[in-house]
Amino acid sequence: MTQPVSEAVTFTIDDVTLTVPKGTNVIRAAEASGIEIPRFCDHPLLDPVAACRQCMVDVVDAGNGRPMKPQPACALEAAKGMVVRTAATSDVAKQAQCGMLEFLLINHPLDCPECDKAGECPLQNQARVSGRETSRYTGAKRTFPKPIMVGQTLLLDRERCVLCQRCIRFADQISGDSLLALVERGGKSQIGAHPDAAFGGYFAGNVAQICPVGALTTVDYRFQSRPFDLVSEMSTCENCAAGCEMRVDARAFEVKRRLAGNDSTHNDEWLCDKGRFACRSARGADRLTTPLVRGTDGRLHAASWPEALAAAAAGLASSATQGAASGVLTGGRLTLENAYAYSKFARTVLQTNNIDCRVRYLSDEETAWMMFQQTTGLPPVTYETLDAANHVVLVDFEPEEECPMVFLRLRKAVRKRGIGITAIAPYLSHGNAKLGAGLLACAPGGEAAALRGLTRLGDNTVILVGERAATSPGTLTLLSQLASTRQVKVGWIPRRAGELGAVAAGCLPTLLPAGRQTVDVGARSEFRDLWKVSEFPNATGFNASNMLIAAAAGAIKSLVIAGVDLADLPDPNLAVSALQTAFVISLEVRESEVSAFADVVFPVAPLEQQEGTFIDWTHAQRKVVPVDRHDANPLTDLRVLGALASAMGVDLNLPNPKEALRELHALATRPVAAVHMSSATPPPIAWSEGNVILATWRPLIDDGRCLDGADSLRRGAPKVSVKMSPATATGLGISPGEHVELSAHGTRWHGPVELVVGMAEGVVWIPQASGASVHGRLIADSGERVTLSAGGGVL
Amino acid sequence: MTDMLTPILTQTWDKPRSWKLQTYLNNGGYRGLRTAFAMTPTAVIDSVKASGLRGRGGAGFPTGMKWGFIPVSNPKPKYLVVNCDESEPGTCKDMPLLLASPQLVIEGAIIAAYAVGAHRAFIYIRGEVLHVIRRVRAAVEEAYAAGYLGRNILGSGFSLDITVHAGAGAYICGEETALLDSLEGRRGQPRLRPPFPAVEGLYASPTVVNNCESIASVPAILANGSAWYAQMGTEKSQGSTIYSLSGHVRKPGQYEAPLGITTRQLLEIASGIREGHRLKFFTPGGSSTPLLTPAHLDVPLDYESLAAAGTMLGTKAMQFFDDTVSVVRTTRRWVEFYQHESCGKCTPCREGSWWLVQLLANLEEGKGEEGDIEKILAICDQVSGKSFCTLADGFVACVTSAIAAFRSEFEAGYRLPAWELFPYQKSALFGQTVVAPPPGVSISQEPPRPRRRRAAAQGVIEP
């Protein structure tokens, strides 16, 4: 699609001549040239409403030789020859702005000393700059009962509100959760939430950030700090692979809140609620502070670092002398630098390629896809690619649940450019419905066939595929063919922030850092030289699933595990028997199920103390900046691994994250041979028997441990239900609302039935990792056959 | 004097059962429509342009020109909306018109819809006037039954459906874009312009919004020719219109006369101010038009002359106040109305009206302070021309014009309650006693007095 050539318009503000594209509003043009115009309702990413009238400017000449009455700059389109004067050069504009401020303040409470916004409040700042020195208002101020809840995470103090409607417009225009509105009228006007449906969704926290006064505050930051006591850093969110820039505010080394950064290449000025609120998980009583070593009594005891390092080194050495291999599970949450340290540690210290960053359902096809993606020089799909696409196909991917910022970008493209979205999914989810997506209903496993049936491919189509594609054989093979022939652009979006970084760092059984294959003899000698080691493993390693099978069978004697949650693994029972059998070293921030089985536990620093890099789904490197700097040399995974390597007589030679990144960058400058995927379609997965096909994915707000401490956010999690089509329910003799039981592999899950029209037949959907505490747990993956029976009671 | 009246819109008001279709037909109804159907839509627009008809809702925009703005090439459906959300203090022309000759408005709407290519028209009527809504609905049913609405009207090939929509009781919905929001089922609030309704109006489609009286004026123009219509009135304000006289006149009511008649002439027809009193001030066109004094009795009541006198023709709602009336109290009551009706969207209107009511209440109650008048004028200046729509300009106009003409009366509010200077009982028209607020009770405190629920209209009204 060709971009229309925009016409330029030349006009004057405060005697400065500006040339802007036609259609630019005066306030944007002023901003771009550094001319300040105060505003409350205007926001560059929201449509203008011209409600607050604070941005009034004097239009000396409308471009036709005639003056206009004062106009709001936010809704005034710059015209050829227009002459505009702001408060800097016009008394008319100055008085208009001063008058507006006086009006806004007559009913505004003088509660700045206890208001969270004070110190970073546009109203306060503007009152200082252009307001009157004293108030002329002598009447009683308007009051409201305060505060009221608007959703689980937000509080509203209505008397502070200036009715700019930024929150309403955000809900309508950006997130699509239109549950805020103006209610009452005139002086009694106020922001109101729907009485039956609280304002929620996954983006509600943004309205508190864009509120220009202290009216909307978040439950978790209210009365927590003064803005001037905060130390801020721009960093990257670790809660998904979106790579959102955020501002982290800490007071006395403790993170108080997180705000969206301003990065038009990624998250614009938005942040999802998980990114905003899920930052307190490392504050609980389960935070590890000292190493733990399992004693002869079979229990973990606090130990000194030399003691723990010696115990760990001895354990690893003993499994090596027994001729058995070791394995490394890195999870998907590590920074690039830490992942590189694990990768190097596995190869140089443990002499193994048994390393995998995936703690979820995985397949050999997916491993091949990751290698293909890592080694072929296909241009990465970025947020800008989405902006410019004509058609986006979603395969095994729910943008709002799995990468919320992709959802917002798509919604922006739908709203601004009317692009088409096609969802290949079992049903049209709430998020995809907000995108106006067309549904290609498909049972899990049928995605490749559905993709082949799509006729509108080409014509600037982008396919976004999620990590669930591993459960659907053939999907990634087909996508690699489409991407290689450059028919379409394909973006693979994992859920976890560290997964792509781990792949780049070589945390795969088939890949060394920077896209080198483990089977490549030349690469092996390259690394031998680079890492200054004499020995180097040459066999392809086990992937995570095989590692656990091998460990349970005793073929792998020791496991090094980095912050893995057993519940994330496709078969937690297998994992438990593997951990019981092997010698386990766990590096983690908080005690976990893994530490219960570990022989040595090393505490590592939480992310807010670390510096590092994430590689987001667009393959961009995003900086992580330490906010909690009370420890000048925090115990990162990299440092602990270095100490452990020393204890085993090997120099890991990674004194700090910068050095790890330097080594990686040096490697990345050399080209690698592209590894293409086999064109043969892999065989279908041999699932066990059942009467329905399970579809499942993790909602953004689930039972995951990183949400610990974000209680208000968890309260707003969607209700748990079993979704199925009316025909499927009829076929099974089940009525809506009835409780049913799903079972597989001896595990059970209960929930009420919800009918979804248009859903693929014979499929039931439940949220993954949600409601576990209420409903029990089902060990089964998307695409698997499970048994559904009526009348499952509430546990 | 009554020979100065030109009953065109009001022609059949005194006929028995004037609201029935048959009465309307017996008096030449639907002649204009047949004429229009014999013309092309463009010719109809040209004819209305030539007649000089201007909007009767207050702004006075040329009706034919408004129709001409509808883009013919736009593939979206076109809509006609008849604005009958009459609710400004003093304005009372559309309701009696709809009550007495609803078919006139329906015929006008069909002609207008034909001219702009609309196949769906909405008559938006203020929700409180249930009897009028019932009557218009019945009239629309009659018109459907007689083939004036629906498919292929009178064999012309033109089809039109009319929906009678009851508003929810907000003055702001008389503002055309707020009306459109309300009609779409949203909160009634004015929209940003551009886009203008002619381009993106109802459901983002080209829409003409015309005042009820403007639409009712169309059939006669088509039936009798634009030249006939244009010869009435003045050179620039052509045609005939309804003046609504109320207040302290002996014979209040609707008087239809050519534009350009003077207040003195209208007052003579209405037998003057009530016995024993003198005219003190009046509004030419509702509370939002700056008030005039007896010095302006000979100003012709047309768009240009009133603008020259610093006011507006508005809705021609002429409220007369005699020498018993406190201008401070009147102004306060007006501004209270605007405060109550401000939609709250923009700051100057919402907060300005809130503040002004408090200051005016103080002046009425004799609790004003030196400097209050300057403060009031400063507030008016801060509001004037800076609000989102013209609602706020309406209350600014009545306050500033009242102070300009009767400043000393406002100054008296620094010392004396208005009821001592102008005992309110003396202004009462129908023998009822208006009680002053007891001293010490400020009416300005929020929450304002609860809105009285008016009992539904009593009695049976024949549809």
Coordinates of C-alpha atoms in Angstrom, one line a residue, chain A residues 459-673:
Chain A
D459 CA -0.9 -8.6 0.0
N460 CA 1.1 -7.4 3.0
T461 CA 0.0 -10.1 5.4
V462 CA 1.7 -10.7 8.7
I463 CA 1.2 -14.0 10.6
L464 CA 1.7 -13.8 14.4
V465 CA 2.2 -17.2 15.9
G466 CA 2.5 -18.0 19.6
E467 CA 4.4 -20.6 21.6
R468 CA 1.4 -22.9 21.6
A469 CA 2.2 -23.8 18.0
A470 CA 4.5 -26.4 19.5
T471 CA 1.4 -28.4 20.4
S472 CA 0.2 -28.3 16.8
P473 CA 2.4 -30.4 14.5
G474 CA 3.0 -28.9 11.1
T475 CA 2.2 -25.3 11.9
L476 CA 5.7 -24.1 12.3
T477 CA 6.9 -26.1 9.3
L478 CA 4.3 -24.5 7.1
L479 CA 5.2 -21.0 8.5
S480 CA 8.9 -21.5 7.9
Q481 CA 8.1 -22.3 4.2
L482 CA 5.9 -19.2 3.9
A483 CA 8.5 -17.0 5.6
S484 CA 11.3 -18.4 3.4
T485 CA 9.5 -17.7 0.2
R486 CA 8.8 -14.2 1.7
Q487 CA 5.1 -14.6 0.8
V488 CA 4.2 -13.3 4.3
K489 CA 6.0 -12.0 7.3
V490 CA 6.0 -14.3 10.3
G491 CA 6.4 -13.2 13.9
W492 CA 6.9 -15.8 16.6
I493 CA 5.9 -14.4 20.0
P494 CA 6.8 -16.5 23.1
R495 CA 5.2 -15.6 26.4
R496 CA 8.3 -15.1 28.4
A497 CA 10.6 -12.1 28.3
G498 CA 13.8 -14.2 28.4
E499 CA 13.0 -16.9 25.9
L500 CA 14.4 -15.3 22.7
G501 CA 17.4 -14.0 24.6
A502 CA 18.1 -17.6 25.9
V503 CA 17.9 -18.9 22.3
A504 CA 20.4 -16.3 21.2
A505 CA 22.6 -17.2 24.2
G506 CA 22.5 -20.9 23.2
C507 CA 20.2 -22.3 25.8
L508 CA 19.1 -25.0 23.5
P509 CA 20.4 -28.5 23.1
T510 CA 21.1 -27.9 19.4
L511 CA 22.4 -24.3 19.5
L512 CA 25.4 -22.6 20.8
P513 CA 25.4 -18.9 21.4
A514 CA 24.8 -16.6 18.4
G515 CA 23.2 -19.2 16.2
R516 CA 26.0 -21.7 16.0
Q517 CA 24.9 -25.3 15.8
T518 CA 26.2 -27.8 18.3
V519 CA 26.8 -30.3 15.4
D520 CA 29.0 -27.8 13.6
V521 CA 32.6 -28.8 14.0
G522 CA 33.9 -25.4 13.0
A523 CA 31.7 -23.7 15.6
R524 CA 32.9 -26.0 18.3
S525 CA 36.5 -25.1 17.6
E526 CA 35.6 -21.5 17.5
F527 CA 34.1 -21.7 20.9
R528 CA 37.0 -23.8 22.2
D529 CA 39.3 -20.9 21.3
L530 CA 37.0 -18.2 22.5
W531 CA 36.2 -19.8 25.8
K532 CA 39.8 -21.2 26.2
V533 CA 38.7 -24.7 27.1
S534 CA 40.3 -28.0 25.9
E535 CA 37.2 -30.1 26.1
F536 CA 33.9 -29.3 24.3
P537 CA 30.7 -31.4 24.2
N538 CA 30.0 -32.6 20.7
A539 CA 26.8 -34.6 21.1
T540 CA 23.4 -32.9 20.6
G541 CA 21.9 -32.5 24.0
F542 CA 18.6 -33.5 25.5
N543 CA 15.7 -31.0 25.4
A544 CA 13.9 -30.2 28.6
S545 CA 11.4 -33.0 28.4
N546 CA 14.0 -35.6 27.6
M547 CA 16.2 -34.3 30.3
L548 CA 13.5 -34.8 32.9
I549 CA 12.8 -38.3 31.6
A550 CA 16.5 -39.1 31.7
A551 CA 16.9 -37.7 35.1
A552 CA 14.0 -39.7 36.4
A553 CA 15.6 -42.8 34.9
G554 CA 18.9 -41.9 36.5
A555 CA 20.7 -41.3 33.2
I556 CA 21.2 -37.7 34.2
K557 CA 22.6 -37.4 37.7
S558 CA 22.6 -33.7 38.3
L559 CA 20.4 -30.8 37.3
V560 CA 21.1 -27.0 37.5
I561 CA 17.8 -25.2 37.6
A562 CA 17.2 -21.4 37.3
G563 CA 14.0 -20.2 38.8
V564 CA 11.6 -22.8 37.3
D565 CA 8.1 -23.3 38.5
L566 CA 7.2 -27.0 38.3
A567 CA 3.6 -26.1 37.5
D568 CA 4.7 -24.7 34.2
L569 CA 6.1 -28.0 33.0
P570 CA 3.9 -30.1 30.8
D571 CA 4.2 -33.0 33.3
P572 CA 4.9 -31.8 36.8
N573 CA 4.7 -35.4 38.2
L574 CA 7.6 -36.4 35.9
A575 CA 9.5 -33.4 37.0
V576 CA 9.0 -34.3 40.7
S577 CA 10.4 -37.8 40.2
A578 CA 13.3 -36.3 38.2
L579 CA 14.2 -33.9 41.0
Q580 CA 13.9 -36.6 43.6
T581 CA 16.3 -38.8 41.7
A582 CA 19.0 -36.3 40.6
F583 CA 21.3 -34.0 42.5
V584 CA 19.7 -30.6 42.1
I585 CA 21.2 -27.2 42.3
S586 CA 18.6 -24.4 42.2
L587 CA 19.4 -20.7 41.7
E588 CA 16.3 -18.7 42.6
V589 CA 15.0 -15.6 44.2
R590 CA 12.2 -17.2 46.3
E591 CA 11.7 -20.6 47.7
S592 CA 9.8 -22.8 45.3
E593 CA 8.7 -26.3 44.7
V594 CA 12.1 -26.9 43.2
S595 CA 13.9 -25.8 46.3
A596 CA 11.9 -28.4 48.2
F597 CA 13.8 -31.1 46.2
A598 CA 17.1 -29.2 45.7
D599 CA 20.3 -30.3 47.3
V600 CA 21.9 -26.9 47.2
V601 CA 19.9 -23.6 46.8
F602 CA 21.6 -20.4 45.9
P603 CA 19.8 -17.1 46.3
V604 CA 20.0 -14.8 43.4
A605 CA 19.2 -11.1 43.1
P606 CA 15.8 -10.2 41.8
L607 CA 15.6 -8.4 38.5
E608 CA 15.2 -5.0 40.0
Q609 CA 18.8 -5.2 41.3
Q610 CA 20.2 -6.4 38.0
E611 CA 21.4 -4.8 34.9
G612 CA 21.0 -6.7 31.6
T613 CA 19.2 -7.1 28.4
F614 CA 16.0 -8.8 27.1
I615 CA 15.5 -9.7 23.5
D616 CA 11.8 -9.0 22.8
W617 CA 9.7 -10.7 20.2
T618 CA 10.8 -8.2 17.6
H619 CA 14.4 -9.4 18.2
A620 CA 15.3 -5.9 19.6
Q621 CA 17.6 -5.7 22.5
R622 CA 16.0 -3.9 25.4
K623 CA 17.9 -2.6 28.4
V624 CA 17.2 -3.7 32.0
V625 CA 18.4 -1.1 34.4
P626 CA 18.9 -1.8 38.2
V627 CA 16.5 0.2 40.4
D628 CA 17.4 -1.2 43.7
R629 CA 21.0 -0.3 44.0
H630 CA 21.6 -0.9 47.7
D631 CA 23.9 -3.8 46.7
A632 CA 26.6 -2.4 44.5
N633 CA 27.6 -5.9 43.3
P634 CA 24.3 -7.9 43.3
L635 CA 24.4 -11.7 43.3
T636 CA 23.3 -12.3 39.8
D637 CA 23.0 -15.8 38.3
L638 CA 26.1 -14.9 36.4
R639 CA 28.1 -14.2 39.5
V640 CA 26.9 -17.3 41.3
L641 CA 27.7 -19.5 38.3
G642 CA 31.1 -17.9 38.1
A643 CA 31.8 -18.7 41.7
L644 CA 30.5 -22.3 41.2
A645 CA 32.7 -22.7 38.2
S646 CA 35.7 -21.4 40.2
A647 CA 34.9 -23.9 42.9
M648 CA 35.1 -26.6 40.2
G649 CA 38.4 -25.3 38.9
V650 CA 37.1 -23.6 35.8
D651 CA 37.3 -19.9 35.1
L652 CA 34.0 -18.8 33.6
N653 CA 35.6 -15.5 32.8
L654 CA 32.4 -13.5 33.0
P655 CA 33.0 -10.9 35.7
N656 CA 29.9 -8.9 34.9
P657 CA 26.9 -8.7 32.5
K658 CA 28.7 -6.2 30.3
E659 CA 31.5 -8.8 29.6
A660 CA 28.9 -11.4 28.7
L661 CA 27.2 -9.0 26.3
R662 CA 30.6 -8.0 24.8
E663 CA 31.4 -11.7 24.0
L664 CA 28.0 -12.2 22.5
H665 CA 28.1 -9.2 20.3
A666 CA 31.6 -10.1 19.1
L667 CA 30.2 -13.5 18.1
A668 CA 27.1 -12.0 16.4
T669 CA 29.2 -10.0 13.9
R670 CA 30.1 -13.2 12.1
P671 CA 27.5 -14.7 9.8
V672 CA 26.1 -18.2 10.4
A673 CA 24.8 -20.8 8.0

